mmCIF file of C-alpha atoms in Angstrom:
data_model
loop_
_atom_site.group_PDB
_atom_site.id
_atom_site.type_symbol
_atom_site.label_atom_id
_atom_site.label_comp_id
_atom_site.label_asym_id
_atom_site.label_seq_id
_atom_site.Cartn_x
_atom_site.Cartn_y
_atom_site.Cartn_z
ATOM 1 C CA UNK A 1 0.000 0.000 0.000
ATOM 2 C CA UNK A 2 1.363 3.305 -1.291
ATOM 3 C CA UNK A 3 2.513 5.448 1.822
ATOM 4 C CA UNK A 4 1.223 9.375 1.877
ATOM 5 C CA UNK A 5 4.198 11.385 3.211
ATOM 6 C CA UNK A 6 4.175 14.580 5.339
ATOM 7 C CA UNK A 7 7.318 16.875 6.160
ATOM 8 C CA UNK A 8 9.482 16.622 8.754
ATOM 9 C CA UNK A 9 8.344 20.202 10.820
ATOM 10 C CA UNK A 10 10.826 19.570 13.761
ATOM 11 C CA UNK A 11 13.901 21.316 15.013
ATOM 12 C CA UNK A 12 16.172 20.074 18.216
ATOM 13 C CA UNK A 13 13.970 20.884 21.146
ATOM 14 C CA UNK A 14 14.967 22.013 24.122
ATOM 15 C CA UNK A 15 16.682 20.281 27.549
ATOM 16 C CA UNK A 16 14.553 18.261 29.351
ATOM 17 C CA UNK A 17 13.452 19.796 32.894
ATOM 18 C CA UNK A 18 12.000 17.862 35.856
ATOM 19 C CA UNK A 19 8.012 17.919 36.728
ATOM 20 C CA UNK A 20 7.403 19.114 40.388
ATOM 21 C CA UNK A 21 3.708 17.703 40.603
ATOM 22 C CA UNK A 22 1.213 18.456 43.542
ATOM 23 C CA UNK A 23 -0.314 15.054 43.154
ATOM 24 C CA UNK A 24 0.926 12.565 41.220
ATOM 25 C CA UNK A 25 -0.002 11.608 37.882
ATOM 26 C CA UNK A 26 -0.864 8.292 35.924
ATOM 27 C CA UNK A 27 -0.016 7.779 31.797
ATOM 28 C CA UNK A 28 -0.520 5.137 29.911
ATOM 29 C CA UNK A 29 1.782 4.869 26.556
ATOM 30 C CA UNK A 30 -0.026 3.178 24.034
ATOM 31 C CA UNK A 31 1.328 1.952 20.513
ATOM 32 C CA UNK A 32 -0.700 2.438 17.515
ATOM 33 C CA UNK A 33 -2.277 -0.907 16.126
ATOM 34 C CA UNK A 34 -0.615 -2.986 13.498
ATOM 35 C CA UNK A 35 -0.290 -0.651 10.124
ATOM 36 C CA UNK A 36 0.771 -1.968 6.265
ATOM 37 C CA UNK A 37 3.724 -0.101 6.655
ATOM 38 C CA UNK A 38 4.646 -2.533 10.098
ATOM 39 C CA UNK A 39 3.740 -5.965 7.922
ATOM 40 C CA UNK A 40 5.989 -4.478 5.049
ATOM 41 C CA UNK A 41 9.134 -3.651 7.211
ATOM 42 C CA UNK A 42 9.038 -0.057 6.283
ATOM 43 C CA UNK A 43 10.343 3.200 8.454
ATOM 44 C CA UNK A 44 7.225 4.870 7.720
ATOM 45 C CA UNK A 45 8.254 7.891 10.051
ATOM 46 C CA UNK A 46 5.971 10.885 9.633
ATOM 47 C CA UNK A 47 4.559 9.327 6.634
ATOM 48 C CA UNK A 48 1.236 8.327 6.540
ATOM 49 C CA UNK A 49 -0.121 4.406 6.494
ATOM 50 C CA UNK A 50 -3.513 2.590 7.254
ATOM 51 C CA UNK A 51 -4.297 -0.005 10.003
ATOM 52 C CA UNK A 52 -4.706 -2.922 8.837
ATOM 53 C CA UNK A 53 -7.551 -4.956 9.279
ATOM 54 C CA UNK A 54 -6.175 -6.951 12.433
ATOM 55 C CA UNK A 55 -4.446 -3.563 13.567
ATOM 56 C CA UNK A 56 -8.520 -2.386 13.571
ATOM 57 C CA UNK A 57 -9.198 -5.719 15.579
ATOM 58 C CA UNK A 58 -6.149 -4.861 18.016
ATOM 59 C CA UNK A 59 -7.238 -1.389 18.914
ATOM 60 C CA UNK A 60 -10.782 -2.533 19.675
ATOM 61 C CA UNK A 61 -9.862 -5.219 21.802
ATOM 62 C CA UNK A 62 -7.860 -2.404 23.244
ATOM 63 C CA UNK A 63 -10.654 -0.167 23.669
ATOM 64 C CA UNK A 64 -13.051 -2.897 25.453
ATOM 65 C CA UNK A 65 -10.098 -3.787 28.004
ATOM 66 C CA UNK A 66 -10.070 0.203 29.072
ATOM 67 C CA UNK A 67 -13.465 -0.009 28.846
ATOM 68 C CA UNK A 68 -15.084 1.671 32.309
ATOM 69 C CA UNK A 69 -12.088 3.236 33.240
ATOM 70 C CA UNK A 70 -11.623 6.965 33.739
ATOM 71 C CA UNK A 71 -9.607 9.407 32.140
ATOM 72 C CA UNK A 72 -8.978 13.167 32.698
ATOM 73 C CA UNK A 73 -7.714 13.574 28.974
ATOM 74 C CA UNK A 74 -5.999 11.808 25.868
ATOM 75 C CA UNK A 75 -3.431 13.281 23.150
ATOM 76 C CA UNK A 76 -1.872 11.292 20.339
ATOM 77 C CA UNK A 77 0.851 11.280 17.402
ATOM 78 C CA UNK A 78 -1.351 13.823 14.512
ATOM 79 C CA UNK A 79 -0.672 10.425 12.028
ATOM 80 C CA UNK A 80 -3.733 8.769 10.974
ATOM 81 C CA UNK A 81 -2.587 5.383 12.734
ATOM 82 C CA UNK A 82 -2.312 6.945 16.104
ATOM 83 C CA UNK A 83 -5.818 9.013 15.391
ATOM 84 C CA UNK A 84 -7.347 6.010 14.978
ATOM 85 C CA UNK A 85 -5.801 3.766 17.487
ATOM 86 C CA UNK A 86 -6.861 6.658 20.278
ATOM 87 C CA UNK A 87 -10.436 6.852 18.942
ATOM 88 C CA UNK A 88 -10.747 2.838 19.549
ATOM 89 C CA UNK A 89 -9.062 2.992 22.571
ATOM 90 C CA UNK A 90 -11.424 5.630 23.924
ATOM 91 C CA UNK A 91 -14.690 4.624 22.163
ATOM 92 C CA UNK A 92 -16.244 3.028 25.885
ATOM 93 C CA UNK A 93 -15.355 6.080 27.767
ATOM 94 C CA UNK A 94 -18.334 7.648 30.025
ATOM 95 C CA UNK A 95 -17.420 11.021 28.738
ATOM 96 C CA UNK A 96 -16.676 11.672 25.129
ATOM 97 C CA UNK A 97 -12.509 12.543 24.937
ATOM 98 C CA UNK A 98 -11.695 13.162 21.594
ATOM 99 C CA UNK A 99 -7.654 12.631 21.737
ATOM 100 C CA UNK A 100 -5.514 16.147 21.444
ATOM 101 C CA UNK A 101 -2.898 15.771 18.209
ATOM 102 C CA UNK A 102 0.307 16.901 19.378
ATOM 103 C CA UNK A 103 3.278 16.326 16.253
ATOM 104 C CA UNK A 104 5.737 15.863 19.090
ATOM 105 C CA UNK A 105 4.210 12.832 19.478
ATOM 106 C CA UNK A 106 4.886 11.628 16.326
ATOM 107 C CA UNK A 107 7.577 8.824 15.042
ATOM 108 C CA UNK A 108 11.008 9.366 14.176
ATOM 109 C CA UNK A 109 11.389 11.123 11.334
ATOM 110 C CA UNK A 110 13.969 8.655 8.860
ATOM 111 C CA UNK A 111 15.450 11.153 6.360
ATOM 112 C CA UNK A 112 16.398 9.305 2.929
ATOM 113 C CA UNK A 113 14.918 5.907 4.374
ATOM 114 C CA UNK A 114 11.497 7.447 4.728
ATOM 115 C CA UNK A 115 8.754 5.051 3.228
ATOM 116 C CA UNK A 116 11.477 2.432 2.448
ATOM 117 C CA UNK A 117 11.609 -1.136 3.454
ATOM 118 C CA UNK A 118 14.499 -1.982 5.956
ATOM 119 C CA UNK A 119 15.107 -5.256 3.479
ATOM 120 C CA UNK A 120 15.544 -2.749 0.373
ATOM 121 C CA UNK A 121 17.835 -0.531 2.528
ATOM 122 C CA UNK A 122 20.292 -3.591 3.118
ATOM 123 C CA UNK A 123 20.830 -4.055 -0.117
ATOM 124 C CA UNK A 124 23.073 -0.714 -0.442
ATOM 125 C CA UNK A 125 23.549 1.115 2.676
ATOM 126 C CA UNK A 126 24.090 -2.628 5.057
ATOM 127 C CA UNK A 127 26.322 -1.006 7.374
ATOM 128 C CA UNK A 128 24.626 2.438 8.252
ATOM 129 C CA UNK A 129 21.179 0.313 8.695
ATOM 130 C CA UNK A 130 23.554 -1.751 11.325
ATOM 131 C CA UNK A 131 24.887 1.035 13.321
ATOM 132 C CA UNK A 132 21.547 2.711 13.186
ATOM 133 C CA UNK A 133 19.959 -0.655 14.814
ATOM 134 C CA UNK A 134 23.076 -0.813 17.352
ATOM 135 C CA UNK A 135 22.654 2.500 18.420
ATOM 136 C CA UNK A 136 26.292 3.408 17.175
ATOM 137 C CA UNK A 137 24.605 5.732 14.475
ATOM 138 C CA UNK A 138 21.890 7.978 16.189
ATOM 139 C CA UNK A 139 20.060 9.888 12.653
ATOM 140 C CA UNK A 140 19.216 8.086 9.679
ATOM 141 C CA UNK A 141 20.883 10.021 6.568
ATOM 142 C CA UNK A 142 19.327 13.672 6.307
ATOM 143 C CA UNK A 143 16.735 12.394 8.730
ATOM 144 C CA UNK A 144 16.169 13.266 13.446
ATOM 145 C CA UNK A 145 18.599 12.139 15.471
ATOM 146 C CA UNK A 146 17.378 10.189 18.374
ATOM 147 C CA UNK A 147 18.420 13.209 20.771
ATOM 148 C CA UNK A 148 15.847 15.207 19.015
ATOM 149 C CA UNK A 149 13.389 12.359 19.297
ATOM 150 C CA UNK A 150 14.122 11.839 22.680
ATOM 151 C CA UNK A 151 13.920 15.915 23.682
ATOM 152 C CA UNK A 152 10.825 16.578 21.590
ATOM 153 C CA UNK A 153 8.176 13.093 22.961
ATOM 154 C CA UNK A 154 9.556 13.957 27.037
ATOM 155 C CA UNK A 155 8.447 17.682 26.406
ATOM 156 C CA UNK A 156 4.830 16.476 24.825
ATOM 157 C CA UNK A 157 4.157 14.364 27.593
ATOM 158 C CA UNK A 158 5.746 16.748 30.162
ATOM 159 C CA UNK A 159 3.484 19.542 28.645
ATOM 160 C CA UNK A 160 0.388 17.555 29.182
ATOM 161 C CA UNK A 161 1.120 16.037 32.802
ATOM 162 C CA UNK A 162 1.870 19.824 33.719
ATOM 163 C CA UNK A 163 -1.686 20.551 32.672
ATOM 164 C CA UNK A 164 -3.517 18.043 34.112
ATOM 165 C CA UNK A 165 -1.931 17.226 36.806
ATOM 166 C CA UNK A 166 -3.024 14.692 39.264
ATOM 167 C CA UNK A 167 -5.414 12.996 36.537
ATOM 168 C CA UNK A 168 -5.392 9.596 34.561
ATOM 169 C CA UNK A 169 -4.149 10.361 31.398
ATOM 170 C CA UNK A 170 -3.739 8.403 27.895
ATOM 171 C CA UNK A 171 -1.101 8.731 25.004
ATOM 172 C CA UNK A 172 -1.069 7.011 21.887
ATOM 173 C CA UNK A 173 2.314 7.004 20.226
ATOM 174 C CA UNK A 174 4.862 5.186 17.819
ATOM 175 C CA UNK A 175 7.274 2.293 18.571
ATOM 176 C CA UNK A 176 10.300 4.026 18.303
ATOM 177 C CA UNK A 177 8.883 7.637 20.001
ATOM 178 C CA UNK A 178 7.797 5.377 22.677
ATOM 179 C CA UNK A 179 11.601 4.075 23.254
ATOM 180 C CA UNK A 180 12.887 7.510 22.635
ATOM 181 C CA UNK A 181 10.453 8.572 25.361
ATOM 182 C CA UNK A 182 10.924 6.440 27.909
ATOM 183 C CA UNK A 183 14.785 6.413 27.806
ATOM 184 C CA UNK A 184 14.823 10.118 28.049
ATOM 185 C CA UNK A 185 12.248 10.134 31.349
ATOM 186 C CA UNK A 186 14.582 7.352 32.987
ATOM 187 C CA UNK A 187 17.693 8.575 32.218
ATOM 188 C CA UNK A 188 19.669 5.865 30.237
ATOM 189 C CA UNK A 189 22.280 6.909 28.221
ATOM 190 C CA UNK A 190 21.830 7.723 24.250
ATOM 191 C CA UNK A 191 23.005 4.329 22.462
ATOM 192 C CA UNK A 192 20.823 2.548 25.149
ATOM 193 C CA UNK A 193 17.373 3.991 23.386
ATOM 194 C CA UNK A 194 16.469 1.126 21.412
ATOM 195 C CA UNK A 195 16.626 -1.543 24.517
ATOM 196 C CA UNK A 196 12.343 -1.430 24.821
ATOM 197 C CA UNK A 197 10.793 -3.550 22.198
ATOM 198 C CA UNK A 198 7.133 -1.736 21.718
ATOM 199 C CA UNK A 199 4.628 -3.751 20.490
ATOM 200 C CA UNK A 200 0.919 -3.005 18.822
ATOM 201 C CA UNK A 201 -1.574 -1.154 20.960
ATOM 202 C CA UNK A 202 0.713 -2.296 24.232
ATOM 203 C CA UNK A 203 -0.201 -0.319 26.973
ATOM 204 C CA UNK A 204 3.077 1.288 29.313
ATOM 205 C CA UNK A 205 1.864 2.894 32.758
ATOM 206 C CA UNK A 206 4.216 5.774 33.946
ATOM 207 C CA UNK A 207 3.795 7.158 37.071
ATOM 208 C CA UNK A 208 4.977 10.729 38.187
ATOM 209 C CA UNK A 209 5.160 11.449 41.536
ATOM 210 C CA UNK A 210 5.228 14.437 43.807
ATOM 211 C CA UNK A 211 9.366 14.896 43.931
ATOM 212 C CA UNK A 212 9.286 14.829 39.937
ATOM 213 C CA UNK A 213 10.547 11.003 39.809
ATOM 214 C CA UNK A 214 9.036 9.133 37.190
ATOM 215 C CA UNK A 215 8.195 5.173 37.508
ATOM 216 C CA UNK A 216 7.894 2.748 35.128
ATOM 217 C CA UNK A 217 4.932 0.564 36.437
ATOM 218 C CA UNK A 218 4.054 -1.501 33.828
ATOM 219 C CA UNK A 219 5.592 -2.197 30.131
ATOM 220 C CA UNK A 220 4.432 -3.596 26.846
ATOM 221 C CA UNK A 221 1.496 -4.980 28.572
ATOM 222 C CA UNK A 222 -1.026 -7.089 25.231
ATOM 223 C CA UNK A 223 -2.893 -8.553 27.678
ATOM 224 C CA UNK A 224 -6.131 -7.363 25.930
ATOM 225 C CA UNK A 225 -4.896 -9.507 22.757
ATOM 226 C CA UNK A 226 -4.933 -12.836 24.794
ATOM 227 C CA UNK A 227 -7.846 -15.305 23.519
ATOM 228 C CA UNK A 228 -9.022 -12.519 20.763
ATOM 229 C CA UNK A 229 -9.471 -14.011 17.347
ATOM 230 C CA UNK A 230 -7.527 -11.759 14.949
ATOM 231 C CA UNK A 231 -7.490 -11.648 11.011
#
């Protein structure tokens, strides 16, 4: 399926800065369902590429396992996938909550290998594709290094926890924002960023508390996926 691309509008950001809460504050990081562009090995980055049908199945079994729970507010990635992947998510809530599209939320943006399959990318450039994967090379050519990744998805979320603090809160996001983001919030060195393994419409809890320290409570959970029949 032909991929719709979008330019990259992002510049470094800037340092991260610790979040003094009053109360503390719940998230949960969700990835987008299963997309064409994820079955095809492609860095789809900021362009644009439809759920497929068992990425639709994914997200509603997602949406019936958050089903009754309570949320203060939701923001996603502005790409389609994560639109869509909120709107499941939060189709049982009591109260409607439309997500907020925040571009800092988006993926990676991948430079020259935007839209290309990691297979077809072998075939001449091996070696960068390698260090890129190892961490040893942090941009792919003319495309965000993971610093910038890493600054711009900690100030989203630290933007939105700041306003609503004390509340339940839900983010929809990409695979590799998601490990960009959580590295930066817990510290770990730069060629460490890739060590979380994000899957499809997993849900991550973070937990910030009062002193501005940041928890990881729960990771990668696909619990809602268990015993559902998907295409």
């Amino acid at each position: 399926m032909a991929l719709r691309r979008l330019r990259p509008p992002f510049t470094p950001g800037s340092p991260p800065r610790p979040i003094l809460l009053a109360v503390p504050t719940e998230v949960l990081v969700i990835r987008h369902a299963e997309t064409y562009g994820n079955i095809e090995g492609r860095f789809c980055g900021h362009s644009e590429t439809d759920l497929t049908p068992r990425g639709i199945a994914q997200a509603r079994a997602l949406g019936l396992r958050l089903r009754g729970q309570q949320f203060d507010a939701a923001a996603s990635s502005d790409l389609s996938r994560a639109i869509l992947t909120a709107r499941h998510a939060l189709e049982h809530h009591p109260a409607p909550l439309g997500p907020l599209a925040d571009p800092r939320l988006r993926e990676m943006h991948y430079g020259e290998w935007e839209g290309l399959a990691a297979s077809d990318i072998a075939k001449t450039q091996a070696d960068l594709l390698r260090e890129f994967f190892t961490g040893r090379r942090h941009a792919a050519p003319g495309g965000e290094s993971i610093q910038q990744l890493r600054e711009r998805t900690a100030a989203a979320l630290r933007d939105l926890v700041d306003r609503y603090q004390g509340g339940r809160l839900v983010v929809v996001s990409h695979g590799n924002a998601i490990a960009a983001l959580l590295a930066e919030l817990l510290g770990m060195p730069l060629e460490r960023t890739w060590a979380f393994a994000v899957a499809n419409t997993s849900v991550t809890r973070l937990t910030f508390g009062r002193s501005g320290r940041v928890t990881l409570a729960a990771f990668n959970d696909t619990a809602h996926l268990e015993g559902v029949e998907l295409p």
